[in-house]
Amino acid sequence: MDGMSDHEHKIDQDNHPPNAEERELREYPLDLAAADTKAKSGTGKQYWRSIEELAGDPHFEDMLHREFPRAASEWDESVDRRDFLKLMGASMALAGMAGCGRTPEQHIVPYVKQPDGLILGKPQQYATAMPFGADAIGILVESHEGRPTKIEGNPDHPSSLGASDSFAQASILDLYDPDRAKTPTYAGDIRTWANFQEVAQGLATSQKAVSGAGLRILTGTITSPVLAAQIQYVLKLFPQAKWHQWEPAVSDGSREGAKLAFGRYLNTVYRIEKANVILSLDGDFLSSGPGHIRYQKEFYRRRHLSGPGDEMNRLYAVEPTPSVTGSAADHRLPLKASEIEAFALAIAEKFEDYATKLHPKLSLLFSPNAVKFIEAVATDLQKNRGTSLVVAGEQQSAEVHALAHAMNAALGNVGSTVYYTEPVEANPVNHAESLHDLATDIHNGKVDLLLILGGNPVYDAPRDWAFSDFEQKLKKVHTVVHLSSHYNETSEFSRWHIPETHFLESWGDARAFDGTYSVIQPLIAPLYQAHSAFEVLAAFTDKPGVGSYDAVREQVKAILGGGDVEKNWRKTLNDGLIAGTAFAPVEAAAKFSPANLPAPKTAAKEELEFIFRPDPTIYDGRFANNGWLQELAKPTTKTAWDNAALVSPATAKRLGIGRTIASRGGEHGQVRSSVVNIELAGGKVTAAAWIVPGQADDVIVLPLGYGRMKAGETGSNKGFNAYSVRASEALWTATGGKLTVTDDEYPIACTQYHHNVEGRKIVSSASLEEYKKNPNFAHEKDETPPDGLTLYQDFQQLGYYKHYKWAMAIDLTKCNGCSACVVACQSENNIPVVGKDQVMRGREMHWIRIDRYYETGLPTQTDDAKNEAVEIPALYNPPAYFQPVPCQQCENAPCEQVCPVGATVHSAEGLNDMVYNRCIGTRYCSNNCPYKVRRFNFLRFQDWETPSLKLMRNPEVTVRSRGVMEKCTYCVQRINNVRIESEKDNGGVGREIRDGEIVTACEQACPSEAIVFGDANDPNSRVSKLRAQQRNYNMLGELNARPRTTYLGAVRNLNPDLEKA
Amino acid sequence: MSTEPRNTLYGVLGEFDSADALMAAARKIREAGYQCFDAFAPFPIPGLSEACGLHYGLKGWRHNFVPQLALLGGFGGGLTGFFFQYWVNVYAYPLNVAGRPLNSWPAFIPVTFELTVLGASTFAVFGMLALNLLPQPHHPLFTVPRFKRASNDGFFVCIEATDAKFNLAADAKFLESIGAKFVTEVRDED
Amino acid sequence: MVESPGCRPSKWRHPPQRIANMAQIFHRSTNFIARFSLFSAIFLAGLALTGILALARSPYFTRQNIFREQPVQFSHKHHVGDDGLDCRYCHTSVENSATAGLPPTKTCMNCHSVLFNNVGYLEPVRESFRTGESIQWVKVHRLGDFAYFNHSIHVSKGVGCSTCHGAVNQMPLMFQANTLLMQWCLDCHRNPEMALRPLDQVYNMDWKVPENQAEVGAKFAQERKIRTTVELTSCSTCHR
Amino acid sequence: MSEGPVNSPEIRRLARVLEPGYNYASVTDKIASIVLTRPVSLGWLAGFSVSFTVLMVLLGSIAWLIVKGVGIWGINIPIGWGFAIVNFVWWIGIGHAGTLISAILFLLNQQWRTSINRFAEAMTLFAVACAAVFPGIHVGRPWMAFYMFPYPSTMGVWPQFRSPLIWDVFAVSTYGTVSALFWFVGLIPDLATLRDRATNKPAQIIYGMLAMGWRGSARHWHRYQSAYLLLAGLATPLVLSVHTVVSFDFAVGIVPGWHTTIFPPYFVAGAIYSGFAMVLTIAIPLRKAYGLQDFITMRHLENMAKVMLATGLIVAYGYFMEFFLALYSGNKFDMYLVDQRLHGPYSGYYFALILCNIITPQLLWFQKVRTNVAALFVMSLVINLGMWLERFVIVVISLTRDFVPGAWGRYQATFWDYSTFIGTMGLFVSLLFLFVRGLPAISIAEMRELVAHKSEGDE
């Protein structure tokens, strides 16, 4: 166990009776040295080595001195050692015919002392939580011999209900990111943690002298009681010290809105499942913000149709740019962000409560179309008093939030569809002001010791007044201690940099969006010399070196009070949370009336409005170095690896923004888009423009998070930095900017450019009305031949599809393109990241993709925007449909017939098996696949060298190398493992597999339960029931491929008054 | 291979100056009752083989067995081809490929056909060579310098010593009598 | 060949004949050589092909019946055959997991902290236990990483250890008793009944196949709901 | 058939296939001298070194391909096949003329085949060699390509005989073997001639070995002729089957633009079309360089032009039927594809193809053009280009726009695509250069037959 980090030892120092079960709960990582060789040829052994390197091998230091340790997350094409290896491999292969070459000896490296409860080759699951903004996502982590490999939602946790999102799924890659900072540094030179602790003590004493007048602490949003307590403890030791908070992508709107409405900070919790009618004021509650996973689950549970009899909730969305929520809405109205307030007022105006009291003739501000919309929404809301809900968007102003609260109150929704609790944040403050104060103090030289715990202010602080150059400010501070996972832009200007532990590496806790207390337990000791914020703070206190383990234990004990402490502790760790700790609703007396609001003004026509939004995949930039999220196509734009200034088709036409499809990659890969210069808030940025159907005219969206300079090999120098034109007084919506279109073009990686189904049987949709009238709408013009109609022999008679008949049903009504399934699949199936260049050649590897189609009403739409005249109006606000496309597992699979070596054939249970080791890579199967779901390793995309990435791989799935075709297998590894378990039951006699016992990765992740997998032979399985529905149809049924993956037609609950508006 | 130099009489060779002369000569020789003789020409002369009394078909199989061999090879190749595929798909490792029947005989036809052709042609060619006792780079006739012209513009007849009524002197005279403008004995010697 | 009447010169003999021998490019022997080389070429090609195919099945590649040098010359014969240890004493996860599991050093020390606790050849074990450095055993039974064999299902359905691993109790040093080629796997998956035993005999190394295995096995297969050949020979049964 | 072409009645009517004034010896001299006596010309050296350099480009490209993977090409998802397959089909198509001329024209008893069949066959072999390069290297794991052969593997797994690619393996290898045999059998008498005329020992030995002791005896000719006839009879259906099988690669697939029943006949016609074009491309310079105008006469060129015109029209019919069937069947995918060919991003290629393969060849209706060597040469190049474009249109364009609009993509060839393609031309030409130096480019024995029947004619 030598060479393990201090953390390890600290744990051992914990003086509890060493208890078997507890030790299991606290797995420690040398276990992975023993990873059974099944875990991909001696990975364990090599990893053991790299641990020793970490324990002070001289070469390791050189590696650290390199500015960029070679990243593996993004595949790079430069000719390097890897090419040489490939050359060797190839030549050996050619000489020795690889197949029959004699492989070298392998070794088995068993444990020295095997941890109790560990069964070799059996994954274990641990409950923990992922802190995210003012929320904690409850997760279960799968661990193979001590290596966390897969993150899934924790069914018992209120914030996830067993689902997850792309961020949670991808966070495992952050843990193994080879670019992570690996050791504490002082001015860039390597130091040990011990060095730091000494220095910290020194600084502490000097601060003590001035009772901490020069000490400042800067953190993000903190919901961890333990960490908060630690900060408070520090503040107690240093009374003059101050605690500042800055979270770039979380708006003060909701906080201040509550203050405006109720006179104090309150936390708003929705009960979406209770709402029949929802109005979203530029809100994206389905895919971002606290509780979004739960909200999505609840929202779609209200949209589950078992037949034409069922009812659905209805969602109206008003937003400047299409969000996941807006795309899922039944009715959507594009409005400038600045017009939302007026819109909200106009709605409120219609309520009896306020009628006449409000500003009259508000509706004159809006187009007839919008007025109609307002009318309809207002009536619909009032029809559903108590069961309606108004949601204000994160990025909206305090006023809009206050209005939303007022409307909910007026509609009697408070207590039914929405309630308020004490803030989840340990210390809610106005972040903009907080950071401003800090900057001013620094400016005035009041700060000599600044602890930046997480975050990256140099990169993401606003770019005006005191902040015009935060780095210059930092230089004025005597000592800056920066704690972060990567050595990033801020670290550059900090004397001390301490690598931050990943949440899978350290003890901690957090409160979920509703206040539920969740425990964060480590699954692996820190891979590098990393430490948590708690430990860094401890270094400045009178008890340095104390870990957070005790504190968490104490916290749990405090919450649960008496009883068997040990038992409670173990139960808590087992559940990952303490049930019933959600905050109770509080009575919030309204201190606000819409009438008090000044008459809203709407933006002048044709004046450009610039709005900032967190990026859908890399958020505020913290995920910039995460290859999975970078390569994940953004739900509404289908672009990857870049952000772009989003504009509406009409505005694009007006400004002369164009785009052309590059012949390399084309619609499935590369589009060259105009480059624009944006001058705003005294900053200037050059960005690629991207045309987004359904965006409000004259609105330019600037997604945050890109343009990182020191994110790591994967994330640096991608896209443009929107923060550089972001001013503090206009953090979310800015006007007065200047946009000039240049003649340059910039290649954008776009995985799906063509958005018209060309009248093919791909997506079928209807309104709820139509569905009730014609439940069979999905089979209109369906040319699928009847089952009996075949000359082929019936394989059932040969024993096929007898026992189990796996099938998947995907309900298009429930898919909003959030893409959690895509990342979940990538994580489960060891799918490589190929990088922007390869994506632009149309070679991305996702086994499940999400196609996005617009209902444009256009008969056909050719490649370029040649026919703008018809296209622009059609694309003003087109309903969007999202279709997840995994392998369809056709019974008459076109791919199988053409494979010359039988590398893809049918299994007895109807899976379209793909045998990687038999595949020679003719690509004929992909050509012949009508759904184009097969993916090919054109080059060696898989990273075979980086040790940390080897740890991450799922040993249950073959790691594919160059020249091999791959595709979705319905997670056959999960099927097989469950089947084997079921067959072992009853003393080897076995039993039937229960419905829902096998859950594919995509199904597991899906927050809207759109994907259902199961046995089609069992009439009672969920999938059979779905397949029995009339909405159930085959994609491209007329080809008679007989897919096992079927779709259920999308149904939208349209408001009759607005229908065909 | 015996090592001591040998010197045996192979036959008597006569050269004629045209294809027609050669034909005529061949006929006369045959009418004269010779069995073991052969005619040589730089290109196939229609009717020459009949003139030399070579027959087609089974009757003259010793002279030309090539078609029968081709037929044999064709059948061999075809049957092997089809039944091999049948065996692989139905017995060796039956698999559900695209829901197609195990014995998808229509899909087996191309390979069957190709193997038929392959079998037939290889048998035809190698059969022809074997029956012609080729390769045979060494042959007594090559000792005669003029014989080189047999591959250019020379027309020859050779009565072989193995013929029952072979007599060097008589046959030589006979050849001259039927218009051979050059006659020589052929000796197989080292 | 009829010997010509004497070798006396005749008028049919032309003087140029002497130099004419130049005409013969090839010696008589070449006739034989040419034909022989043709046939042998074909023959050798066939031979080579057969050779390659045979080699792929030979112990050289399959490593069948080849002893491996181990850091500690562990004798299954001694521990299983003589001491009668049960397989599961060391291979603990064989009933629950895909891998049978290799015992941690601790397991060795359970006995060897007392027995033979000072003999030289066990020093590596003691050292491992002292230092915490694992013993690195040489892998004997190896499948490709793309083949997912699961011990637990086989033993719980009544496929005995010795069926694949041979009479381990008579192996002083471990070797691979079977080819472990895919064909070999398929043999069982095509007719599993030939490999099934009474469940209490699974770990019995001396178990002998009864003459009536066919029907006994068939009975077991039926009782234990062994999957059909079609299912057992589907690719995804072993490949993922 | 036994009495060869000699006394077929119609011969006299036809134009000359051999200029007058030749006898057996002079024919032999003229052709054999090219190989035996004529010194290596500078032109030959220059030409060969150039083509050999290009051949090295091929080897380089393949080496890099092995190192990096097929990703160095422009292929992607959905366009899984690019230049490699286009070139494969193109070369195989070219490889059809030789055997066709030798076999079918032989069966049809066409005099004018005589002086072109030899190098046409050689060209066939070399084209097939070039084609055979691609199936091997275009796969993702070339070192595993042997999985496609039916050998008893330790896995107990066999090739998947329903796949057209396996049919290809058998068709192409059979075609290669049979063409080689056909070619060699035709060569035997000429090798004997060279053996007997060679003046230096090495040449004597080499040609002697190859000639296998051919003596031109009546017995030899007797069996020889029936073997040759049989080969011709077998090669004819074979040559038709090969491109049929190649067309199955597409016709068996379900991709719109591939999945059509007219492919076999129209691929075969196209193959003959391009094959004859290539024969012309080679024959015209060859007769010039080695003064063979007397043997490869205007009549040969004209006849080949006629064949091109005929097959060109069949191909045109094929294009028309593609459109007609799409519209007639009412299949929305096919109809969309038709639209794409005309208006899609690749319409340029399509119209270029129409120009090269349908419009230009119409000039061949005029005898003036058919008898103008320069014009024919240009025409043959244009048609070669056109046929390459045809394969590009079929393979690539069809894949860019298939069933699911969300998965549509485009294809752009990379440097390595081109270098590999051009490299195979290097291979082709290098082999041709070696051939004309090493073996009689025209069948001497058959020329003698011509002389023979001419002398009869002159009687």
JSON list of C-alpha atoms in Angstrom, two decimals, chain A residues 77 83 86-87 90 93-94 97-99 661 663-668 752 754 756 758 760 762 841-843 849 851 853 863 894 896-902 916-924 926-928 930 932 934-936 938-939 962-963 1035-1036 1038-1039, chain D residues 64-78 80-81 138-141 143-144 146-148 155 157-160 162-166 248-250 252-255 258 332-333 336 345 399 401-414:
[
{"chain": "A", "resi": 77, "resn": "GLU", "atom": "CA", "xyz": [-3.59, 12.57, -35.99]},
{"chain": "A", "resi": 83, "resn": "ASP", "atom": "CA", "xyz": [2.13, 5.83, -35.48]},
{"chain": "A", "resi": 86, "resn": "LYS", "atom": "CA", "xyz": [0.93, 1.15, -35.42]},
{"chain": "A", "resi": 87, "resn": "LEU", "atom": "CA", "xyz": [3.59, 0.61, -38.04]},
{"chain": "A", "resi": 90, "resn": "ALA", "atom": "CA", "xyz": [0.86, -3.57, -38.97]},
{"chain": "A", "resi": 93, "resn": "ALA", "atom": "CA", "xyz": [0.52, -8.40, -38.52]},
{"chain": "A", "resi": 94, "resn": "LEU", "atom": "CA", "xyz": [1.48, -8.67, -42.16]},
{"chain": "A", "resi": 97, "resn": "MET", "atom": "CA", "xyz": [-0.74, -12.92, -39.92]},
{"chain": "A", "resi": 98, "resn": "ALA", "atom": "CA", "xyz": [-1.76, -11.48, -36.56]},
{"chain": "A", "resi": 99, "resn": "GLY", "atom": "CA", "xyz": [-4.48, -14.10, -36.24]},
{"chain": "A", "resi": 661, "resn": "ILE", "atom": "CA", "xyz": [-21.97, 22.42, -46.84]},
{"chain": "A", "resi": 663, "resn": "SER", "atom": "CA", "xyz": [-17.97, 18.31, -49.53]},
{"chain": "A", "resi": 664, "resn": "ARG", "atom": "CA", "xyz": [-15.85, 16.50, -46.95]},
{"chain": "A", "resi": 665, "resn": "GLY", "atom": "CA", "xyz": [-18.36, 15.09, -44.49]},
{"chain": "A", "resi": 666, "resn": "GLY", "atom": "CA", "xyz": [-21.20, 17.18, -45.85]},
{"chain": "A", "resi": 667, "resn": "GLU", "atom": "CA", "xyz": [-24.55, 17.14, -44.11]},
{"chain": "A", "resi": 668, "resn": "HIS", "atom": "CA", "xyz": [-23.25, 14.48, -41.77]},
{"chain": "A", "resi": 752, "resn": "GLN", "atom": "CA", "xyz": [-26.95, 16.37, -38.74]},
{"chain": "A", "resi": 754, "resn": "HIS", "atom": "CA", "xyz": [-30.52, 17.96, -43.07]},
{"chain": "A", "resi": 756, "resn": "ASN", "atom": "CA", "xyz": [-36.48, 17.36, -43.37]},
{"chain": "A", "resi": 758, "resn": "GLU", "atom": "CA", "xyz": [-38.59, 14.16, -47.12]},
{"chain": "A", "resi": 760, "resn": "ARG", "atom": "CA", "xyz": [-40.54, 9.29, -45.56]},
{"chain": "A", "resi": 762, "resn": "ILE", "atom": "CA", "xyz": [-39.37, 8.03, -40.27]},
{"chain": "A", "resi": 841, "resn": "ARG", "atom": "CA", "xyz": [-15.40, 13.84, -41.88]},
{"chain": "A", "resi": 842, "resn": "GLY", "atom": "CA", "xyz": [-18.58, 12.16, -40.70]},
{"chain": "A", "resi": 843, "resn": "ARG", "atom": "CA", "xyz": [-16.87, 9.55, -38.56]},
{"chain": "A", "resi": 849, "resn": "ARG", "atom": "CA", "xyz": [-27.61, 9.15, -32.18]},
{"chain": "A", "resi": 851, "resn": "ASP", "atom": "CA", "xyz": [-31.86, 12.80, -35.15]},
{"chain": "A", "resi": 853, "resn": "TYR", "atom": "CA", "xyz": [-36.28, 16.90, -37.64]},
{"chain": "A", "resi": 863, "resn": "ASP", "atom": "CA", "xyz": [-28.99, 20.56, -49.37]},
{"chain": "A", "resi": 894, "resn": "PRO", "atom": "CA", "xyz": [-29.68, -6.15, -44.50]},
{"chain": "A", "resi": 896, "resn": "GLU", "atom": "CA", "xyz": [-25.98, -9.53, -42.13]},
{"chain": "A", "resi": 897, "resn": "GLN", "atom": "CA", "xyz": [-26.64, -10.75, -45.62]},
{"chain": "A", "resi": 898, "resn": "VAL", "atom": "CA", "xyz": [-23.73, -8.87, -47.12]},
{"chain": "A", "resi": 899, "resn": "CYS", "atom": "CA", "xyz": [-21.02, -9.55, -44.55]},
{"chain": "A", "resi": 900, "resn": "PRO", "atom": "CA", "xyz": [-18.52, -11.83, -46.28]},
{"chain": "A", "resi": 901, "resn": "VAL", "atom": "CA", "xyz": [-17.14, -13.35, -43.11]},
{"chain": "A", "resi": 902, "resn": "GLY", "atom": "CA", "xyz": [-20.28, -13.72, -41.00]},
{"chain": "A", "resi": 916, "resn": "TYR", "atom": "CA", "xyz": [-15.57, -7.59, -33.55]},
{"chain": "A", "resi": 917, "resn": "ASN", "atom": "CA", "xyz": [-12.82, -10.17, -33.66]},
{"chain": "A", "resi": 918, "resn": "ARG", "atom": "CA", "xyz": [-14.27, -11.70, -36.81]},
{"chain": "A", "resi": 919, "resn": "CYS", "atom": "CA", "xyz": [-14.82, -8.39, -38.60]},
{"chain": "A", "resi": 920, "resn": "ILE", "atom": "CA", "xyz": [-12.34, -7.54, -41.34]},
{"chain": "A", "resi": 921, "resn": "GLY", "atom": "CA", "xyz": [-13.85, -4.14, -42.05]},
{"chain": "A", "resi": 922, "resn": "THR", "atom": "CA", "xyz": [-15.31, -4.22, -45.55]},
{"chain": "A", "resi": 923, "resn": "ARG", "atom": "CA", "xyz": [-17.91, -1.61, -44.45]},
{"chain": "A", "resi": 924, "resn": "TYR", "atom": "CA", "xyz": [-20.42, -3.33, -46.74]},
{"chain": "A", "resi": 926, "resn": "SER", "atom": "CA", "xyz": [-22.80, -0.08, -43.09]},
{"chain": "A", "resi": 927, "resn": "ASN", "atom": "CA", "xyz": [-23.53, 0.71, -46.72]},
{"chain": "A", "resi": 928, "resn": "ASN", "atom": "CA", "xyz": [-26.41, -1.71, -46.64]},
{"chain": "A", "resi": 930, "resn": "PRO", "atom": "CA", "xyz": [-30.87, 1.64, -44.12]},
{"chain": "A", "resi": 932, "resn": "LYS", "atom": "CA", "xyz": [-26.94, 4.03, -40.87]},
{"chain": "A", "resi": 934, "resn": "ARG", "atom": "CA", "xyz": [-23.14, 1.25, -37.79]},
{"chain": "A", "resi": 935, "resn": "ARG", "atom": "CA", "xyz": [-19.90, 2.92, -36.83]},
{"chain": "A", "resi": 936, "resn": "PHE", "atom": "CA", "xyz": [-16.46, 2.16, -38.22]},
{"chain": "A", "resi": 938, "resn": "PHE", "atom": "CA", "xyz": [-11.51, 4.28, -39.78]},
{"chain": "A", "resi": 939, "resn": "LEU", "atom": "CA", "xyz": [-8.32, 4.97, -37.85]},
{"chain": "A", "resi": 962, "resn": "ARG", "atom": "CA", "xyz": [-8.71, 0.10, -35.92]},
{"chain": "A", "resi": 963, "resn": "GLY", "atom": "CA", "xyz": [-10.49, -1.33, -38.95]},
{"chain": "A", "resi": 1035, "resn": "MET", "atom": "CA", "xyz": [-39.09, 3.13, -39.05]},
{"chain": "A", "resi": 1036, "resn": "LEU", "atom": "CA", "xyz": [-39.01, 2.65, -42.83]},
{"chain": "A", "resi": 1038, "resn": "GLU", "atom": "CA", "xyz": [-41.72, -0.76, -46.20]},
{"chain": "A", "resi": 1039, "resn": "LEU", "atom": "CA", "xyz": [-38.15, -2.09, -46.40]},
{"chain": "D", "resi": 64, "resn": "TRP", "atom": "CA", "xyz": [0.90, 4.32, -45.52]},
{"chain": "D", "resi": 65, "resn": "LEU", "atom": "CA", "xyz": [-2.54, 2.79, -45.68]},
{"chain": "D", "resi": 66, "resn": "ILE", "atom": "CA", "xyz": [-1.37, -0.18, -43.66]},
{"chain": "D", "resi": 67, "resn": "VAL", "atom": "CA", "xyz": [0.26, 2.11, -41.12]},
{"chain": "D", "resi": 68, "resn": "LYS", "atom": "CA", "xyz": [-2.66, 4.49, -40.58]},
{"chain": "D", "resi": 69, "resn": "GLY", "atom": "CA", "xyz": [-5.78, 2.68, -41.73]},
{"chain": "D", "resi": 70, "resn": "VAL", "atom": "CA", "xyz": [-8.39, 3.28, -44.39]},
{"chain": "D", "resi": 71, "resn": "GLY", "atom": "CA", "xyz": [-9.19, 6.54, -42.63]},
{"chain": "D", "resi": 72, "resn": "ILE", "atom": "CA", "xyz": [-6.57, 8.21, -44.81]},
{"chain": "D", "resi": 73, "resn": "TRP", "atom": "CA", "xyz": [-9.14, 7.97, -47.60]},
{"chain": "D", "resi": 74, "resn": "GLY", "atom": "CA", "xyz": [-12.20, 10.15, -47.98]},
{"chain": "D", "resi": 75, "resn": "ILE", "atom": "CA", "xyz": [-14.65, 7.47, -46.95]},
{"chain": "D", "resi": 76, "resn": "ASN", "atom": "CA", "xyz": [-16.95, 7.92, -43.98]},
{"chain": "D", "resi": 77, "resn": "ILE", "atom": "CA", "xyz": [-20.36, 6.96, -42.70]},
{"chain": "D", "resi": 78, "resn": "PRO", "atom": "CA", "xyz": [-22.62, 6.89, -44.80]},
{"chain": "D", "resi": 80, "resn": "GLY", "atom": "CA", "xyz": [-18.39, 3.46, -46.72]},
{"chain": "D", "resi": 81, "resn": "TRP", "atom": "CA", "xyz": [-17.04, 2.78, -50.19]},
{"chain": "D", "resi": 138, "resn": "HIS", "atom": "CA", "xyz": [-9.77, -1.59, -48.93]},
{"chain": "D", "resi": 139, "resn": "VAL", "atom": "CA", "xyz": [-10.73, -3.61, -45.88]},
{"chain": "D", "resi": 140, "resn": "GLY", "atom": "CA", "xyz": [-10.14, -2.23, -42.41]},
{"chain": "D", "resi": 141, "resn": "ARG", "atom": "CA", "xyz": [-7.86, -5.09, -41.38]},
{"chain": "D", "resi": 143, "resn": "TRP", "atom": "CA", "xyz": [-4.03, -8.81, -42.49]},
{"chain": "D", "resi": 144, "resn": "MET", "atom": "CA", "xyz": [-7.31, -10.51, -41.62]},
{"chain": "D", "resi": 146, "resn": "PHE", "atom": "CA", "xyz": [-7.82, -14.31, -45.39]},
{"chain": "D", "resi": 147, "resn": "TYR", "atom": "CA", "xyz": [-11.04, -14.83, -43.43]},
{"chain": "D", "resi": 148, "resn": "MET", "atom": "CA", "xyz": [-12.72, -14.50, -46.82]},
{"chain": "D", "resi": 155, "resn": "MET", "atom": "CA", "xyz": [-12.82, -21.22, -35.03]},
{"chain": "D", "resi": 157, "resn": "VAL", "atom": "CA", "xyz": [-16.36, -20.61, -38.81]},
{"chain": "D", "resi": 158, "resn": "TRP", "atom": "CA", "xyz": [-16.63, -20.33, -42.59]},
{"chain": "D", "resi": 159, "resn": "PRO", "atom": "CA", "xyz": [-17.13, -17.51, -45.04]},
{"chain": "D", "resi": 160, "resn": "GLN", "atom": "CA", "xyz": [-20.68, -16.23, -45.45]},
{"chain": "D", "resi": 162, "resn": "ARG", "atom": "CA", "xyz": [-24.65, -15.20, -49.18]},
{"chain": "D", "resi": 163, "resn": "SER", "atom": "CA", "xyz": [-22.41, -12.18, -49.46]},
{"chain": "D", "resi": 164, "resn": "PRO", "atom": "CA", "xyz": [-21.63, -10.89, -52.95]},
{"chain": "D", "resi": 165, "resn": "LEU", "atom": "CA", "xyz": [-18.13, -10.11, -51.73]},
{"chain": "D", "resi": 166, "resn": "ILE", "atom": "CA", "xyz": [-17.49, -13.83, -51.38]},
{"chain": "D", "resi": 248, "resn": "PHE", "atom": "CA", "xyz": [-24.33, -8.04, -57.59]},
{"chain": "D", "resi": 249, "resn": "ASP", "atom": "CA", "xyz": [-22.17, -6.20, -55.05]},
{"chain": "D", "resi": 250, "resn": "PHE", "atom": "CA", "xyz": [-24.59, -3.37, -55.68]},
{"chain": "D", "resi": 252, "resn": "VAL", "atom": "CA", "xyz": [-27.94, -7.27, -53.90]},
{"chain": "D", "resi": 253, "resn": "GLY", "atom": "CA", "xyz": [-27.67, -4.26, -51.61]},
{"chain": "D", "resi": 254, "resn": "ILE", "atom": "CA", "xyz": [-30.80, -2.31, -50.75]},
{"chain": "D", "resi": 255, "resn": "VAL", "atom": "CA", "xyz": [-29.30, 1.12, -51.30]},
{"chain": "D", "resi": 258, "resn": "TRP", "atom": "CA", "xyz": [-27.87, -0.05, -56.25]},
{"chain": "D", "resi": 332, "resn": "LYS", "atom": "CA", "xyz": [-39.94, 7.26, -53.53]},
{"chain": "D", "resi": 333, "resn": "PHE", "atom": "CA", "xyz": [-36.33, 6.51, -52.67]},
{"chain": "D", "resi": 336, "resn": "TYR", "atom": "CA", "xyz": [-35.48, 10.94, -55.04]},
{"chain": "D", "resi": 345, "resn": "PRO", "atom": "CA", "xyz": [-24.56, 18.22, -55.24]},
{"chain": "D", "resi": 399, "resn": "LEU", "atom": "CA", "xyz": [-24.58, 6.28, -50.78]},
{"chain": "D", "resi": 401, "resn": "ARG", "atom": "CA", "xyz": [-28.48, 10.08, -50.17]},
{"chain": "D", "resi": 402, "resn": "ASP", "atom": "CA", "xyz": [-30.04, 6.89, -48.92]},
{"chain": "D", "resi": 403, "resn": "PHE", "atom": "CA", "xyz": [-32.95, 6.21, -46.63]},
{"chain": "D", "resi": 404, "resn": "VAL", "atom": "CA", "xyz": [-32.62, 8.34, -43.51]},
{"chain": "D", "resi": 405, "resn": "PRO", "atom": "CA", "xyz": [-32.19, 12.04, -44.34]},
{"chain": "D", "resi": 406, "resn": "GLY", "atom": "CA", "xyz": [-30.72, 12.61, -40.90]},
{"chain": "D", "resi": 407, "resn": "ALA", "atom": "CA", "xyz": [-27.76, 10.43, -41.85]},
{"chain": "D", "resi": 408, "resn": "TRP", "atom": "CA", "xyz": [-27.02, 11.90, -45.26]},
{"chain": "D", "resi": 409, "resn": "GLY", "atom": "CA", "xyz": [-23.45, 12.88, -45.96]},
{"chain": "D", "resi": 410, "resn": "ARG", "atom": "CA", "xyz": [-20.93, 13.61, -48.67]},
{"chain": "D", "resi": 411, "resn": "TYR", "atom": "CA", "xyz": [-17.68, 12.27, -49.97]},
{"chain": "D", "resi": 412, "resn": "GLN", "atom": "CA", "xyz": [-14.47, 13.96, -50.99]},
{"chain": "D", "resi": 413, "resn": "ALA", "atom": "CA", "xyz": [-11.44, 12.02, -52.15]},
{"chain": "D", "resi": 414, "resn": "THR", "atom": "CA", "xyz": [-8.14, 12.65, -50.39]}
]
